[in-house]
CSV table of C-alpha atoms in Angstrom, one decimal:
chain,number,residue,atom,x,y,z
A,1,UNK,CA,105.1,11.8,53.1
A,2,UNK,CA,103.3,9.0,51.7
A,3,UNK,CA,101.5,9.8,48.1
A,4,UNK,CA,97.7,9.6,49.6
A,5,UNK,CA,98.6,12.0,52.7
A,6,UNK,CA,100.1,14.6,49.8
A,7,UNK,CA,96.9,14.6,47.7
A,8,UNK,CA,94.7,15.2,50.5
A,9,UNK,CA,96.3,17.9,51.8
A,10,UNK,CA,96.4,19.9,48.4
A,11,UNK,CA,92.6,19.1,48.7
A,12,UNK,CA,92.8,20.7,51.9
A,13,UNK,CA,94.5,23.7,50.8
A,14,UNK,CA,92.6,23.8,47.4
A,15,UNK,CA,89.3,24.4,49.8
A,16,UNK,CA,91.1,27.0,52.1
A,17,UNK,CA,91.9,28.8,48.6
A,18,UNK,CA,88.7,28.8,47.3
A,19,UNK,CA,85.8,28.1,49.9
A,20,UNK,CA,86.6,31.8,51.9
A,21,UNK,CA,86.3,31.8,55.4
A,22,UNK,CA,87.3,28.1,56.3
A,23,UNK,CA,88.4,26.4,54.0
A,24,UNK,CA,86.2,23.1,55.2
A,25,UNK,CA,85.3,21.0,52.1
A,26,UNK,CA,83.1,18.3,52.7
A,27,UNK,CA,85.3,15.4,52.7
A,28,UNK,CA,86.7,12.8,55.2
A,29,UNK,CA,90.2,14.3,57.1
A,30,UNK,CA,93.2,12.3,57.8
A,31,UNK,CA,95.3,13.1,60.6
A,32,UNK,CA,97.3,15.1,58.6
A,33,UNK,CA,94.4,17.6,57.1
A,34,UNK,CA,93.0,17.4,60.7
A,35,UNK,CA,96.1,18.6,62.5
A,36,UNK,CA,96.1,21.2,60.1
A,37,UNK,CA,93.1,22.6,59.9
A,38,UNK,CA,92.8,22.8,63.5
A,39,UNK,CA,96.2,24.8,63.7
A,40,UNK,CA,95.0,27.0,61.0
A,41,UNK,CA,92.0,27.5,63.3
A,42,UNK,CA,93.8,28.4,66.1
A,43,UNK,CA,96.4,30.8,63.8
A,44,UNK,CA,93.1,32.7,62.4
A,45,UNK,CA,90.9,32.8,65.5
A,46,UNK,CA,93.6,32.9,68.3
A,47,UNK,CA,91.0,35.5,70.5
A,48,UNK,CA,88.3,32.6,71.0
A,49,UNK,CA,91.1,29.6,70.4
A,50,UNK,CA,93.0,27.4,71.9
A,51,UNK,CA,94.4,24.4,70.2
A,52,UNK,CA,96.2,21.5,73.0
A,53,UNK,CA,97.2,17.6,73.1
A,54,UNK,CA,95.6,15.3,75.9
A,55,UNK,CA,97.8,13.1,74.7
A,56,UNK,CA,98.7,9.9,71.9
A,57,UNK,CA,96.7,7.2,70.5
A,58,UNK,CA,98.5,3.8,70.4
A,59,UNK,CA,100.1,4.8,67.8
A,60,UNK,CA,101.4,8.1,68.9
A,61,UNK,CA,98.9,10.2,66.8
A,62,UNK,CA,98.3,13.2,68.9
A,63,UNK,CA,94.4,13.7,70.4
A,64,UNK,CA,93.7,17.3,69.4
A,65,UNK,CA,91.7,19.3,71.3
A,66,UNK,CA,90.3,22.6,70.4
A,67,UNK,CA,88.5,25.1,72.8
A,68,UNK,CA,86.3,28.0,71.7
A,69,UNK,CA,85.3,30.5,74.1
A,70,UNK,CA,85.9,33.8,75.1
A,71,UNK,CA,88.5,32.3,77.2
A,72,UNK,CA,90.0,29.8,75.6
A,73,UNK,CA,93.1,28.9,77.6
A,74,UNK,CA,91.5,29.2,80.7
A,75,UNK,CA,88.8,28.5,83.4
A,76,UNK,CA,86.6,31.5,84.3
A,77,UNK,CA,84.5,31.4,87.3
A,78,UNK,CA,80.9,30.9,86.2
A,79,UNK,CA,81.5,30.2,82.8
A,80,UNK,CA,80.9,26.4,82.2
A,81,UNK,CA,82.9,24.0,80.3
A,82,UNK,CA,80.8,21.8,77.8
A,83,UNK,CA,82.6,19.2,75.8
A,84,UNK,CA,82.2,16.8,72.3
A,85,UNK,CA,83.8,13.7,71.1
A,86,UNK,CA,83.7,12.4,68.0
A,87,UNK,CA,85.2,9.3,66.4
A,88,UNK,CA,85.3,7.0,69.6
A,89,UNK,CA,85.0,3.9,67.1
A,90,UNK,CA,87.4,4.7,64.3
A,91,UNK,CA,84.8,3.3,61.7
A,92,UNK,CA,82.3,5.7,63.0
A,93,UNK,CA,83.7,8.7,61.4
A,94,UNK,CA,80.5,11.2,60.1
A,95,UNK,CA,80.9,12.7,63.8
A,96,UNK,CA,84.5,13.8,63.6
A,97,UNK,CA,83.4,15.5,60.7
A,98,UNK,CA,79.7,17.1,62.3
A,99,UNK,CA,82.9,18.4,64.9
A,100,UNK,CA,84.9,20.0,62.3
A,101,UNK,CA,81.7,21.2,60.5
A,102,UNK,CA,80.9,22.7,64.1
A,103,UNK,CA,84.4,24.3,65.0
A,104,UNK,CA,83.5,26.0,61.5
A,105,UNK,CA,80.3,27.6,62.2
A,106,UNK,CA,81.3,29.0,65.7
A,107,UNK,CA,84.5,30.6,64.9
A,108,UNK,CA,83.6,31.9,61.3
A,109,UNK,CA,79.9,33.2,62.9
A,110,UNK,CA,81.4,34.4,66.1
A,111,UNK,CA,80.5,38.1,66.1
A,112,UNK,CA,78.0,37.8,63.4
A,113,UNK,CA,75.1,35.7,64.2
A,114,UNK,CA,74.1,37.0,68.2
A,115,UNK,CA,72.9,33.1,69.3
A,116,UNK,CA,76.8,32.2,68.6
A,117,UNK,CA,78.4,34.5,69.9
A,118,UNK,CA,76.3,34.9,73.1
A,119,UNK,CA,77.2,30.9,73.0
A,120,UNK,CA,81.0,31.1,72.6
A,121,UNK,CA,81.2,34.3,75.0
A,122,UNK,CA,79.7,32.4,77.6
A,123,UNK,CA,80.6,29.0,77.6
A,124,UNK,CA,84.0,27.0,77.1
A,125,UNK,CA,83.3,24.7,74.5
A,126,UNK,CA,86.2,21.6,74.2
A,127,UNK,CA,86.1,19.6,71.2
A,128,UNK,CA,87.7,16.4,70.5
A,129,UNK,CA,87.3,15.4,66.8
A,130,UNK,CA,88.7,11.7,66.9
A,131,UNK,CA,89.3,10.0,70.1
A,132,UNK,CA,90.7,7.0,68.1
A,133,UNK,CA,92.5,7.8,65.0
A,134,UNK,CA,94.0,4.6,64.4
A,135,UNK,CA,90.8,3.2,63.8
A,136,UNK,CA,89.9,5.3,61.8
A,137,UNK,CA,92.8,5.3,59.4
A,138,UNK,CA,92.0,1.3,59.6
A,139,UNK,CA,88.9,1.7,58.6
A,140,UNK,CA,86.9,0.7,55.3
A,141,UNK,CA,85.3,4.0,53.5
A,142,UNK,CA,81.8,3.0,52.5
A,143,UNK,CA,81.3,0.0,54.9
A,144,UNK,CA,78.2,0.7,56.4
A,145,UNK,CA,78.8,-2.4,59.1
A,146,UNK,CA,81.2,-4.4,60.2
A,147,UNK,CA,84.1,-3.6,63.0
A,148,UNK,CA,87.3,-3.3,60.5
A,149,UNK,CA,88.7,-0.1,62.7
A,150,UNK,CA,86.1,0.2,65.0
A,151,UNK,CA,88.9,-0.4,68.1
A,152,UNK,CA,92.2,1.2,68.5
A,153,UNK,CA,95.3,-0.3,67.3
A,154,UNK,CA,95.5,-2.6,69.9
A,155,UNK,CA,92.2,-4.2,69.5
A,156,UNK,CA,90.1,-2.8,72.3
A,157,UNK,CA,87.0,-1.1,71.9
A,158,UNK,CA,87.3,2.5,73.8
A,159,UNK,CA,84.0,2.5,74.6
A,160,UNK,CA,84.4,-0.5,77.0
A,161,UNK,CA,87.7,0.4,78.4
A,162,UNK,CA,86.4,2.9,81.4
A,163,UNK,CA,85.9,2.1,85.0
A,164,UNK,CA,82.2,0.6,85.5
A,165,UNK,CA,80.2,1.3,88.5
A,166,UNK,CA,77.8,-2.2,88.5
A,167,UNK,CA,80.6,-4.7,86.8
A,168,UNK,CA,84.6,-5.5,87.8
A,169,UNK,CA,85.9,-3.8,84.0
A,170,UNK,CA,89.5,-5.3,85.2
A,171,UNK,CA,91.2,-4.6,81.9
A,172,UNK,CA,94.0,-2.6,81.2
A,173,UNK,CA,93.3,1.0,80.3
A,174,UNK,CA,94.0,1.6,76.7
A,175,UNK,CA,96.5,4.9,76.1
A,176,UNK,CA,93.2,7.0,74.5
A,177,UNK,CA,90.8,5.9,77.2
A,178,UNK,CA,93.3,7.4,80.5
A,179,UNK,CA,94.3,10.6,78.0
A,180,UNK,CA,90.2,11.2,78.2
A,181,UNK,CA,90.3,10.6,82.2
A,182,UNK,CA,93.1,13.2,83.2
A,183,UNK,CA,91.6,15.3,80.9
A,184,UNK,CA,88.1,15.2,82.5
A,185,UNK,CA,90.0,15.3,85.8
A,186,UNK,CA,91.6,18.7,84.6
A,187,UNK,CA,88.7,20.2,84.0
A,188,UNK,CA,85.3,20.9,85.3
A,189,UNK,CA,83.1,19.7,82.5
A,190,UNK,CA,79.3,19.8,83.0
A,191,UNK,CA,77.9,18.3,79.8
A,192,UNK,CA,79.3,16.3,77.0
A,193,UNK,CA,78.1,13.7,74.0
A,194,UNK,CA,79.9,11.5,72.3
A,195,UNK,CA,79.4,10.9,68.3
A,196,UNK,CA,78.8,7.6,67.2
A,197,UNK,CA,77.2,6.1,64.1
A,198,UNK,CA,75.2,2.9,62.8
A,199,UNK,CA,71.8,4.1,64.2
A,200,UNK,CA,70.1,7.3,64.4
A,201,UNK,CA,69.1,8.2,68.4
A,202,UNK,CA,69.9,9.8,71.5
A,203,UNK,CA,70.9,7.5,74.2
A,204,UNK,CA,71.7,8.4,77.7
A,205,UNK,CA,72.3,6.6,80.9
A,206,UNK,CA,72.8,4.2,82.6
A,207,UNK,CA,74.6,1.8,80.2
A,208,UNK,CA,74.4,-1.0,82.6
A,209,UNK,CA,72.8,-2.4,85.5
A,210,UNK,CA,73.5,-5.0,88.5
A,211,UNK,CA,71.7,-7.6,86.3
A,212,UNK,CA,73.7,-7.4,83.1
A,213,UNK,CA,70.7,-7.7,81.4
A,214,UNK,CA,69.0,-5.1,79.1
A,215,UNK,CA,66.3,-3.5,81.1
A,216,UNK,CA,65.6,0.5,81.6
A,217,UNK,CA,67.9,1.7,84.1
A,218,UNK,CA,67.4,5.0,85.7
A,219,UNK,CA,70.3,7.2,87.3
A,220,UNK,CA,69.3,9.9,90.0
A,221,UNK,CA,69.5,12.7,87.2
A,222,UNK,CA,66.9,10.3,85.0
A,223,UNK,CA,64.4,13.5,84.2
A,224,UNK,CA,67.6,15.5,83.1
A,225,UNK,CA,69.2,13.2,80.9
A,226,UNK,CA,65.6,12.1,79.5
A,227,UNK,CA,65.1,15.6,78.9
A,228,UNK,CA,68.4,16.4,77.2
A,229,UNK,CA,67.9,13.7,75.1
A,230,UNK,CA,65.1,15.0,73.4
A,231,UNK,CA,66.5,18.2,73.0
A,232,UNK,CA,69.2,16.5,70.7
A,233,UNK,CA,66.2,15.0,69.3
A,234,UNK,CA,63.7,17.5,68.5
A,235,UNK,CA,66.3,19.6,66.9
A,236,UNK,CA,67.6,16.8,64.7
A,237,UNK,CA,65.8,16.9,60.8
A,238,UNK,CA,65.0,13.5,61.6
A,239,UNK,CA,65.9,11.7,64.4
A,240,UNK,CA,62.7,12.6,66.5
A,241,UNK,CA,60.6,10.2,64.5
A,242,UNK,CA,61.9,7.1,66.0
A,243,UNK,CA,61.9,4.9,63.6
A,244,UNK,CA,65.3,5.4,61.2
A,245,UNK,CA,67.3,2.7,60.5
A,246,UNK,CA,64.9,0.0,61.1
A,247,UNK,CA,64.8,0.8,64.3
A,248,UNK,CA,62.5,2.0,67.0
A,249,UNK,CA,63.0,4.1,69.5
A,250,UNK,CA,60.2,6.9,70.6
A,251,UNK,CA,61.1,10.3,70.0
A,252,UNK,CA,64.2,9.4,69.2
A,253,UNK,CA,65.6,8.6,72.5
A,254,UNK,CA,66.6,5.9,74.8
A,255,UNK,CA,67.8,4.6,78.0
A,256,UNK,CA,71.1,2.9,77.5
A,257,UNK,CA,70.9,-0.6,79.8
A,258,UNK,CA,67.1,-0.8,77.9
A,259,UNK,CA,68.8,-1.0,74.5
A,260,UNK,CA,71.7,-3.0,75.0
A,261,UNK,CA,74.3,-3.3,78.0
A,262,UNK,CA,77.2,-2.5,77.7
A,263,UNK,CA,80.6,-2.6,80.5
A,264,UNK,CA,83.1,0.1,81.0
A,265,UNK,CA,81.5,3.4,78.5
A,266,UNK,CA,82.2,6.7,78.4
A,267,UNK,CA,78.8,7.9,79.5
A,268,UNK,CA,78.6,5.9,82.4
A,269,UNK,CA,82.1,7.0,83.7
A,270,UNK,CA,81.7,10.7,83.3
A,271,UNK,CA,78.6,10.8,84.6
A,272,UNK,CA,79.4,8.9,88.0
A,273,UNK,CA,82.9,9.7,89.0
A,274,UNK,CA,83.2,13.4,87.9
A,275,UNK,CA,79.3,14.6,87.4
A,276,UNK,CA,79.8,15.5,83.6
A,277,UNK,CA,76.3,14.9,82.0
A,278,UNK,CA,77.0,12.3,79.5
A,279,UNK,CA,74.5,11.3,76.5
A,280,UNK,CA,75.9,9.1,73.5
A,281,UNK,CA,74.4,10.8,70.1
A,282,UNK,CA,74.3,8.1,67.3
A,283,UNK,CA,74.1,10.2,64.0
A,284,UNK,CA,73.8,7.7,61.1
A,285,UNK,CA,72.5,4.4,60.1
A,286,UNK,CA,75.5,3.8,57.8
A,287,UNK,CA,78.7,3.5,60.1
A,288,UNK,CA,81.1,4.7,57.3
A,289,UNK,CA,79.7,6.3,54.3
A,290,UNK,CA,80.3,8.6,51.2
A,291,UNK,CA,82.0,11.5,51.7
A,292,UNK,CA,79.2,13.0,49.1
A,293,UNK,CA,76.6,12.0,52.4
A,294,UNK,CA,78.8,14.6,54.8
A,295,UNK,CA,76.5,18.1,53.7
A,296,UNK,CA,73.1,16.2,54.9
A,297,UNK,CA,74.6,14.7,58.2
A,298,UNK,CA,75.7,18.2,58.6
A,299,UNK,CA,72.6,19.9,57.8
A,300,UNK,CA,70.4,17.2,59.8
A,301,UNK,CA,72.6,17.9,63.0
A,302,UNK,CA,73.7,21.2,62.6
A,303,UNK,CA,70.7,22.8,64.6
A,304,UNK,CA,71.1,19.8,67.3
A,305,UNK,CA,74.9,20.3,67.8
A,306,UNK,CA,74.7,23.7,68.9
A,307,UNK,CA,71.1,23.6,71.3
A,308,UNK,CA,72.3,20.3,72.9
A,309,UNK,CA,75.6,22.3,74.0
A,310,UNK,CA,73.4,25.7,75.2
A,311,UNK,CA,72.0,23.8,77.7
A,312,UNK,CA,75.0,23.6,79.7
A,313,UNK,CA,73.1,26.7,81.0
A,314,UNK,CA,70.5,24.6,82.5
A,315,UNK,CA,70.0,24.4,86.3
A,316,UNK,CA,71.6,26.0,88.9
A,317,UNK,CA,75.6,26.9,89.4
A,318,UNK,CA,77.4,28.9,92.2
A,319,UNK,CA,80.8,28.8,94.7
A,320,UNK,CA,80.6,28.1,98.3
A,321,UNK,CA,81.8,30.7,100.3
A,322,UNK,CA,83.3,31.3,103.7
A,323,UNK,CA,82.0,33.9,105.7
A,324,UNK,CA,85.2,35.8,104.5
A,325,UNK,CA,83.6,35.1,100.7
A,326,UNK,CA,86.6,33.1,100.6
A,327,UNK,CA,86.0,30.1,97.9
A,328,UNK,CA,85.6,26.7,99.9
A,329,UNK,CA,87.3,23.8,97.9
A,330,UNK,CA,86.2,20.1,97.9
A,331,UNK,CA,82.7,21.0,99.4
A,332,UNK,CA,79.4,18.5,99.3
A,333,UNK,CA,76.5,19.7,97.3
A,334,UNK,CA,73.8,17.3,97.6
A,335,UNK,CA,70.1,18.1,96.6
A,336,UNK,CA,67.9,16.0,98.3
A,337,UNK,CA,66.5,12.9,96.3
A,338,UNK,CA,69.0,12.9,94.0
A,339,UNK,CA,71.7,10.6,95.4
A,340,UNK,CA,75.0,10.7,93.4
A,341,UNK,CA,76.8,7.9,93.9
A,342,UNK,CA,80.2,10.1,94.3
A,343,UNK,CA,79.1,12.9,96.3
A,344,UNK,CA,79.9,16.3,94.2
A,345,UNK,CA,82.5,18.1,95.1
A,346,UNK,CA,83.5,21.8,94.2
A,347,UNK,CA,86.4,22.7,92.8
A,348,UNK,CA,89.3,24.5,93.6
A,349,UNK,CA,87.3,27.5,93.0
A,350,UNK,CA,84.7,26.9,94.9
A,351,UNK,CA,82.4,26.3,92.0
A,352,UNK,CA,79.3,24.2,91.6
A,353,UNK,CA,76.9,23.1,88.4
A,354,UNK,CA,73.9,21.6,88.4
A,355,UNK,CA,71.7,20.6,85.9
A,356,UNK,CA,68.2,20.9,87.1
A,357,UNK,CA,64.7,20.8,85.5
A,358,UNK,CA,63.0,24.0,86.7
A,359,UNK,CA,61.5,23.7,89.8
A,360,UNK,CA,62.5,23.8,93.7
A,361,UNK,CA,65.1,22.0,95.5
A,362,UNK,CA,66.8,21.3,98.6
A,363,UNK,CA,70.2,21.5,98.8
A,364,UNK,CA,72.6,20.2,101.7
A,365,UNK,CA,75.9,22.2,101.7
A,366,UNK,CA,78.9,20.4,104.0
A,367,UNK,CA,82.4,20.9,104.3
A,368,UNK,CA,84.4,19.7,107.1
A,369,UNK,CA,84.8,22.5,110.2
A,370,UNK,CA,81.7,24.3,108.7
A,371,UNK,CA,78.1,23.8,109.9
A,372,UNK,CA,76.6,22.5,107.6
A,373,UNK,CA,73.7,24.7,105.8
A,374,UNK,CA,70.1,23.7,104.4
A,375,UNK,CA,68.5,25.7,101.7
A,376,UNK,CA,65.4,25.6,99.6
A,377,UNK,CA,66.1,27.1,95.9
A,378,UNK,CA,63.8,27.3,92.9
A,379,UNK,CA,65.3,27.1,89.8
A,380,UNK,CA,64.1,28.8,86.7
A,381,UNK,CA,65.2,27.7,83.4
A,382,UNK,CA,67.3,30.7,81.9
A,383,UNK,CA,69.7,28.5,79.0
A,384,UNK,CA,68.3,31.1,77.0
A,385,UNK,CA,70.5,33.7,78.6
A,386,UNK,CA,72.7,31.3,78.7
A,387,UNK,CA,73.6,31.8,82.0
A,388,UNK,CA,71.8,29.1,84.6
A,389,UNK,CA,70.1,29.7,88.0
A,390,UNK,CA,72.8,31.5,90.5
A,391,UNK,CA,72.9,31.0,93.7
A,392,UNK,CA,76.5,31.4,96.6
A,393,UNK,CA,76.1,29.3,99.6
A,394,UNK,CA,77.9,30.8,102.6
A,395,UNK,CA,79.0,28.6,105.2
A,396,UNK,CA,80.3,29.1,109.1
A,397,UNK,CA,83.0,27.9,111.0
A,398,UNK,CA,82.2,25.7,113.7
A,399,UNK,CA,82.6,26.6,117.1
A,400,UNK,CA,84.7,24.2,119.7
């Protein structure tokens, strides 16, 4: 093992000797800390754990993935899955840490402070602290520009390598970028943010436009993602100002296409094809700095990190029945001026999730050889009982 890889680790395990619970010092972690803090996570907390591969960077490092929840290896019907991503650009590292920092708090608080563990008991919480560790372990500590690791080993920048709905992204899909699209095809995730750095703000779709050309673009869900946004924002230290980094952006928000576009990210993709509520958190001005920085990142986004992810409760969720209460798989659920441009679907368990602003709704629920039913719901905003709005649609056979 290289010289470097050894000192860090007896860093690592000088912390976990002396720091109690975790063991989490405030310091950048190779792949080799990171692999093994995580297992020792998963060894210690193995009730509300569950450590798994979605695969290898280009360079065979292994994406690690940990769940928290009060069931960790699997899906439970009604309990949502919520996701994080750190370290898309390798040079971006402060969120891989924020993740670590926030695996931390959950699992050492879990049965200790009530808003955690009514979190972690109700929601399945993936996190994914470096998509791209090559990058990062090509990256320059300190450099607070630049794009020395900011793509994967092969030169491609992740966060342009995913289908786009308005441009032709005809490039070939790096071995990071299709581990993160059977992975959200595995599961059913219903929110998510991805960690960047080099500016300080909230940004959320849509990341591009017919036009190519930076203007506000609104998706159907604009009054959702506007308002998750700001619920990033407000519970940041800082960030709600607007005006870090010499930059503006009011309240600390912003529509993607209306800052800059971009073809092919993350945001985009998981929003369209698979529904996932996507929002892009940039977390500090500096892309790359001092380890000694790490406690205040922590301590401005702490409060953020964990509100953001609660509100995976917003809205309205359910299963479409048969008249049998058999769950109906692969069933439209449309509400009525919101048109997705890939029609939701439910799962194999029948399950739906919507994030809704309270207020009432229509909602058309079709599946082939069922009439198809029409129903008006209010929804009430109940994140905090972190359970959203329920409501089971039953649908009829057709008769010939």
């Amino acid at each position: 093992m290289h010289l470097v890889t050894w000192c860090s680790l007896l860093v690592f395990w000088f912390c976990l000797a002396h720091e109690g619970a975790s063991g989490l010092c405030f310091q950048y972690h190779h792949q080799a800390e990171l692999k093994h803090y995580l297992h020792w996570v998963s060894k210690t907390y193995p009730h509300i754990t569950h450590l798994y591969s979605i695969g290898q960077s280009r360079e065979g490092r292994e994406l690690w993935v940990l769940v928290i929840g009060q069931y960790p290896k699997e899906h439970q019907v009604g309990i949502p899955e919520a996701r994080y991503i750190g370290n898309m650009h390798g040079n971006e590292p402060v969120g891989r840490e924020l993740l670590l920092h926030l695996i931390d708090l959950l699992v050492s608080q879990y049965g200790k402070m009530k808003t955690i563990t009514s979190l972690v008991n109700n929601t399945r919480i993936h996190i994914l602290p470096s998509m791209n560790p090559d990058g990062f372990e090509m990256s320059v500590p300190g450099a607070c520009s630049g794009v020395d690791g900011r793509y994967n080993k092969n030169g491609v920048d992740l966060n342009r390598n995913f289908p786009d709905l308005f441009s032709i992204n005809q490039v070939t899909r790096e071995p990071e970028t299709l581990a993160v699209m059977r992975w959200t095809d595995m599961e059913t995730f219903i929110l998510s943010a991805n960690l960047h750095g080099g500016a300080v703000v909230a940004a959320y779709p849509y990341d591009n436009n017919m036009s190519g050309k930076s203007r506000y673009t609104n998706s159907p869900d604009d009054d959702v993602f506007r308002y998750l946004a700001s619920i990033y924002s407000i519970n940041h230290r800082r960030m709600f100002k607007g005006n870090l980094c010499k930059m503006s952006f009011p309240g600390g928000v912003v529509n993607g296409a209306s800052w800059y576009t971009l073809i092919g990210s993350l945001q985009d993709y998981g929003y369209i094809w698979t529904h996932c509520y996507e929002l892009t958190i940039e977390v500090s001005c500096c892309k790359y700095p001092s380890a000694e920085r790490l406690q205040f990142y922590w301590a401005e986004n702490k409060k953020a990190l964990i509100q953001f992810i609660t509100h995976v409760h917003l809205g309205v969720k359910g299963r479409v029945l048969d008249d049998k209460q058999n769950p109906i798989a692969n069933t439209s659920v449309l509400v009525t001026g919101r048109d997705d441009v890939m029609p939701y679907k439910t799962n194999q368990l029948g399950e739906y999730y919507k994030i809704l602003m309270p207020g009432s709704y229509t909602f058309r629920v079709e599946s082939p050889g069922y009439v198809p039913l029409m129903v008006n719901i209010h929804v009430k905003d109940t994140s905090h009982m972190y359970t959203a709005t329920i409501h089971d649609f039953t649908l009829h056979r057709q008769i010939s």
